[in-house]
Coordinates of C-alpha atoms in Angstrom, one line a residue:
X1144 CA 115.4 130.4 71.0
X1145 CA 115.0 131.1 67.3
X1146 CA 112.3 132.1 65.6
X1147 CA 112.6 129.0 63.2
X1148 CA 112.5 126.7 65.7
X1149 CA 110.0 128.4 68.2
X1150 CA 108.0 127.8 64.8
X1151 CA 109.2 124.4 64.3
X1152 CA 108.7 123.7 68.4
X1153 CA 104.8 125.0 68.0
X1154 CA 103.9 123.0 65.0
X1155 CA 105.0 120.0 67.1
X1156 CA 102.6 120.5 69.2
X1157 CA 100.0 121.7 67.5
X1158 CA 100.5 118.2 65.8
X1159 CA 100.7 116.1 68.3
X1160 CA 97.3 117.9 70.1
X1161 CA 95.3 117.2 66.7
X1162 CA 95.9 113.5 66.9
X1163 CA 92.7 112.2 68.0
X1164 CA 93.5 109.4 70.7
X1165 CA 91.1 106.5 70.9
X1166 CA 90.4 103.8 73.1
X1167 CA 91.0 100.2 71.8
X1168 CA 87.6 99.1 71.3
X1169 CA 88.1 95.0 70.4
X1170 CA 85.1 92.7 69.8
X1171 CA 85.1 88.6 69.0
X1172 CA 83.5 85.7 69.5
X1173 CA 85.3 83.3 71.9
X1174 CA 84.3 79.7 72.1
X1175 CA 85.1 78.5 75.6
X1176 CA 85.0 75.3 76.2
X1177 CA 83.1 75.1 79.5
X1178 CA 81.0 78.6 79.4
X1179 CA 80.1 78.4 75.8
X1180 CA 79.8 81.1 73.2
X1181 CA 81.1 84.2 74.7
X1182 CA 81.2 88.0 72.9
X1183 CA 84.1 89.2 74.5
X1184 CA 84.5 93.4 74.2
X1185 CA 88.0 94.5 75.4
X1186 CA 88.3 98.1 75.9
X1187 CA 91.5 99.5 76.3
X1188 CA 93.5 103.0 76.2
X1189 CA 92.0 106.5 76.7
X1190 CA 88.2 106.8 76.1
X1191 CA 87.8 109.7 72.9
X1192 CA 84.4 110.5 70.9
X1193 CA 84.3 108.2 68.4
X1194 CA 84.7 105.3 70.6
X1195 CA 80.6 104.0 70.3
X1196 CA 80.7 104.3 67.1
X1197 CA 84.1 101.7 67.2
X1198 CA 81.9 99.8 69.7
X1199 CA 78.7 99.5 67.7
X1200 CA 80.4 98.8 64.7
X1201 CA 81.9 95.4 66.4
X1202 CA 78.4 94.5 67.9
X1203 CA 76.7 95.2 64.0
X1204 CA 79.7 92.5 63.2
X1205 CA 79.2 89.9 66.0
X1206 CA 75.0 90.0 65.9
X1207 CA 73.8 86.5 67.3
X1208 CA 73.1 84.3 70.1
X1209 CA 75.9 83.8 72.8
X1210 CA 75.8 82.2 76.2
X1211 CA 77.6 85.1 77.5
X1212 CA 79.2 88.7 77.0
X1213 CA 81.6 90.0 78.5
X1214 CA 83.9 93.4 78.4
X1215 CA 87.2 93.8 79.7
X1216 CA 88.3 96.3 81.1
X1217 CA 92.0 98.0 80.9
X1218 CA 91.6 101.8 80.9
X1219 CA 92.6 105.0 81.7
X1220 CA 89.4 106.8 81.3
X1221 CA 89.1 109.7 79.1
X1222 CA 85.7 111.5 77.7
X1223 CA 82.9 111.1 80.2
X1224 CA 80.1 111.8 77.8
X1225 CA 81.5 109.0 75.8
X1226 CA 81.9 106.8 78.6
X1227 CA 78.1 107.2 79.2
X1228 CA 77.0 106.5 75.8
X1229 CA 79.3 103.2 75.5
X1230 CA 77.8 102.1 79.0
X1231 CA 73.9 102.6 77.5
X1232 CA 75.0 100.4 75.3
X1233 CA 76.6 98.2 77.0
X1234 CA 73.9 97.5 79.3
X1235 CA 71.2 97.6 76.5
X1236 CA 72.7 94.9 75.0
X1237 CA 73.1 92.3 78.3
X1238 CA 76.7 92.7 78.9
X1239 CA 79.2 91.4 82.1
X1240 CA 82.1 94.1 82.9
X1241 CA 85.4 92.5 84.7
X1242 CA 88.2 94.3 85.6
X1243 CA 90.9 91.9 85.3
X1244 CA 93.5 91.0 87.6
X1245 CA 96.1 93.1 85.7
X1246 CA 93.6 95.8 84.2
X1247 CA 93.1 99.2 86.0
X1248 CA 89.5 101.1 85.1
X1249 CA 89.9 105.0 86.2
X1250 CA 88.7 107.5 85.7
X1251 CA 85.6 107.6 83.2
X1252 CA 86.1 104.0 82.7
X1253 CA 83.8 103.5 86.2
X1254 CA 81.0 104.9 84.2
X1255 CA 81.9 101.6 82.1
X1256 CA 81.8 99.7 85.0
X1257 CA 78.9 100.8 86.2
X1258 CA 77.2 99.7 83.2
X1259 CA 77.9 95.7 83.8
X1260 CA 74.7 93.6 84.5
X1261 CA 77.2 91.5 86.6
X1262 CA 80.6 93.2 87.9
X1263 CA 83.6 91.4 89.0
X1264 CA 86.7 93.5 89.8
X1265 CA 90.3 91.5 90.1
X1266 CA 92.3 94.5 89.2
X1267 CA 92.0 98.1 90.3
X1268 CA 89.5 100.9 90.2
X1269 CA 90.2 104.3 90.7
X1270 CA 88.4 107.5 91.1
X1271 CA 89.1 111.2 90.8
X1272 CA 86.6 114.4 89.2
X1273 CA 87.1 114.7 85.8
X1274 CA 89.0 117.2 83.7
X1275 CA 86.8 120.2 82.4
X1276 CA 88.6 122.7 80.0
X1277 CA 86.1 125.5 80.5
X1278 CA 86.3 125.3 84.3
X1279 CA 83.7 124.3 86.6
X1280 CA 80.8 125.3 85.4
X1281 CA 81.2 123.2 82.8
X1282 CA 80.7 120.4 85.3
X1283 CA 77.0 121.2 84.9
X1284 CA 74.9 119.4 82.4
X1285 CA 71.8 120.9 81.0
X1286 CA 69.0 119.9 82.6
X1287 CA 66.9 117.1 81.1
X1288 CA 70.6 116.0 79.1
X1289 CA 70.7 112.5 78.3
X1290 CA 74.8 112.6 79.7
X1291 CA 74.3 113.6 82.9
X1292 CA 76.3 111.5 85.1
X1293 CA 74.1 111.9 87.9
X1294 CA 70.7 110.4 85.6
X1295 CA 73.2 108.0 84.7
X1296 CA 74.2 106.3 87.7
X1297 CA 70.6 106.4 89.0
X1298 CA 69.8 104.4 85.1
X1299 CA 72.7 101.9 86.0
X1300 CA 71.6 101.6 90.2
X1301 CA 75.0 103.2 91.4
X1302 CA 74.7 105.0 94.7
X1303 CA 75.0 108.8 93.9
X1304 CA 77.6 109.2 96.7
X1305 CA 80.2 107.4 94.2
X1306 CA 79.6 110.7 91.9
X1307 CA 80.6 112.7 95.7
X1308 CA 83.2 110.8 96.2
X1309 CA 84.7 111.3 92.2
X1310 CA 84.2 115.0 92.8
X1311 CA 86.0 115.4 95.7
X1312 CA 89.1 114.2 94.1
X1313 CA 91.5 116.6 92.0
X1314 CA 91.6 115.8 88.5
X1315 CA 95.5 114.9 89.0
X1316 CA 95.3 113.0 92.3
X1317 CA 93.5 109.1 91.9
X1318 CA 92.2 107.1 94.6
X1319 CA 91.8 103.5 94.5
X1320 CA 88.4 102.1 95.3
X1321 CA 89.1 99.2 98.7
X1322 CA 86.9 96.3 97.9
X1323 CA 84.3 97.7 101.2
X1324 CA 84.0 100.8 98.8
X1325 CA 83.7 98.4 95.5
X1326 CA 80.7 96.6 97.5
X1327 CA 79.4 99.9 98.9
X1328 CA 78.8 101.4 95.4
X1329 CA 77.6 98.2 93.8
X1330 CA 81.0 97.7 91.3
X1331 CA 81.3 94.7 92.5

């Protein structure tokens, strides 16, 4: 390989690994005509920082009474701490979570889940330990930190044994959730 494209080959990917991905954060007012006003939240795509921000943003914009809200869910997971802070919010503010027939949550989208007053799941839900760059040890969150999965779970009433189950996965394997194990860990 030449030089001149061994240079052209790393600036590629140097490009394409600064792109920031984010998930598709929607948010809008639905009137339906049996349930009412609904806020409907559709989060699709890969969770990236940035993503609460996107979220906030479209609650600031849709502030008022509704007779429901409701997220959709249609992801592939993505940045846990992220994932936790969207879910804060997402319960602070009263919110269903469903799972659509067609929609897949994995990954660090079940910390989304986890977050629904009321879950319904259609679609499917899988699991598997997340990615960490700088090894295992970076599994660990300080003590007392506000994004620890485990403080988490207990804040959204998830059995701790789903946050077992997660880490017993490889980060490149996923196993989908049976509807026993949906009940089991109250995400649905």
């Amino acid at each position: 390989m030449s030089r001149t494209t061994l240079q052209a080959a790393v600036f590629c990917l140097a490009a394409l690994c600064s792109v920031a991905t984010f998930a598709k954060v929607e948010v809008q007012p639905v009137q339906h005509t049996k349930a009412g006003r609904i806020l409907a939240v559709q989060i699709s795509e890969d969770i990236a920082p940035g993503d609460y921000e996107a979220l906030m943003k479209g609650l600031r914009a849709n502030a008022g009474k509704f007779d429901r809200k409701l997220v959709l869910l249609d992801n592939i997971g993505g940045s846990v701490t992220e994932a936790i802070r969207m879910g804060r919010l997402l319960r602070e503010t009263g919110f269903d979570v469903m799972v659509p027939t067609d929609g897949v949550c994995q990954g660090s989208c079940v910390y989304l889940l986890a977050a629904g007053r009321n879950k319904t799941v259609r679609g499917y839900v899988g699991l598997h330990r997340p990615y960490f760059p700088h090894g295992d040890s970076a599994r660990v969150a300080p003590v007392g930190s506000r994004y620890s999965p485990t403080a988490y779970l207990r804040e959204m009433n998830v059995p701790l044994s789903l946050l077992d189950e997660m880490n017993s996965i490889e980060p490149t394997r996923m196993r989908v959730l049976t509807k026993d194990e949906l009940a089991k860990y109250r995400l649905n």
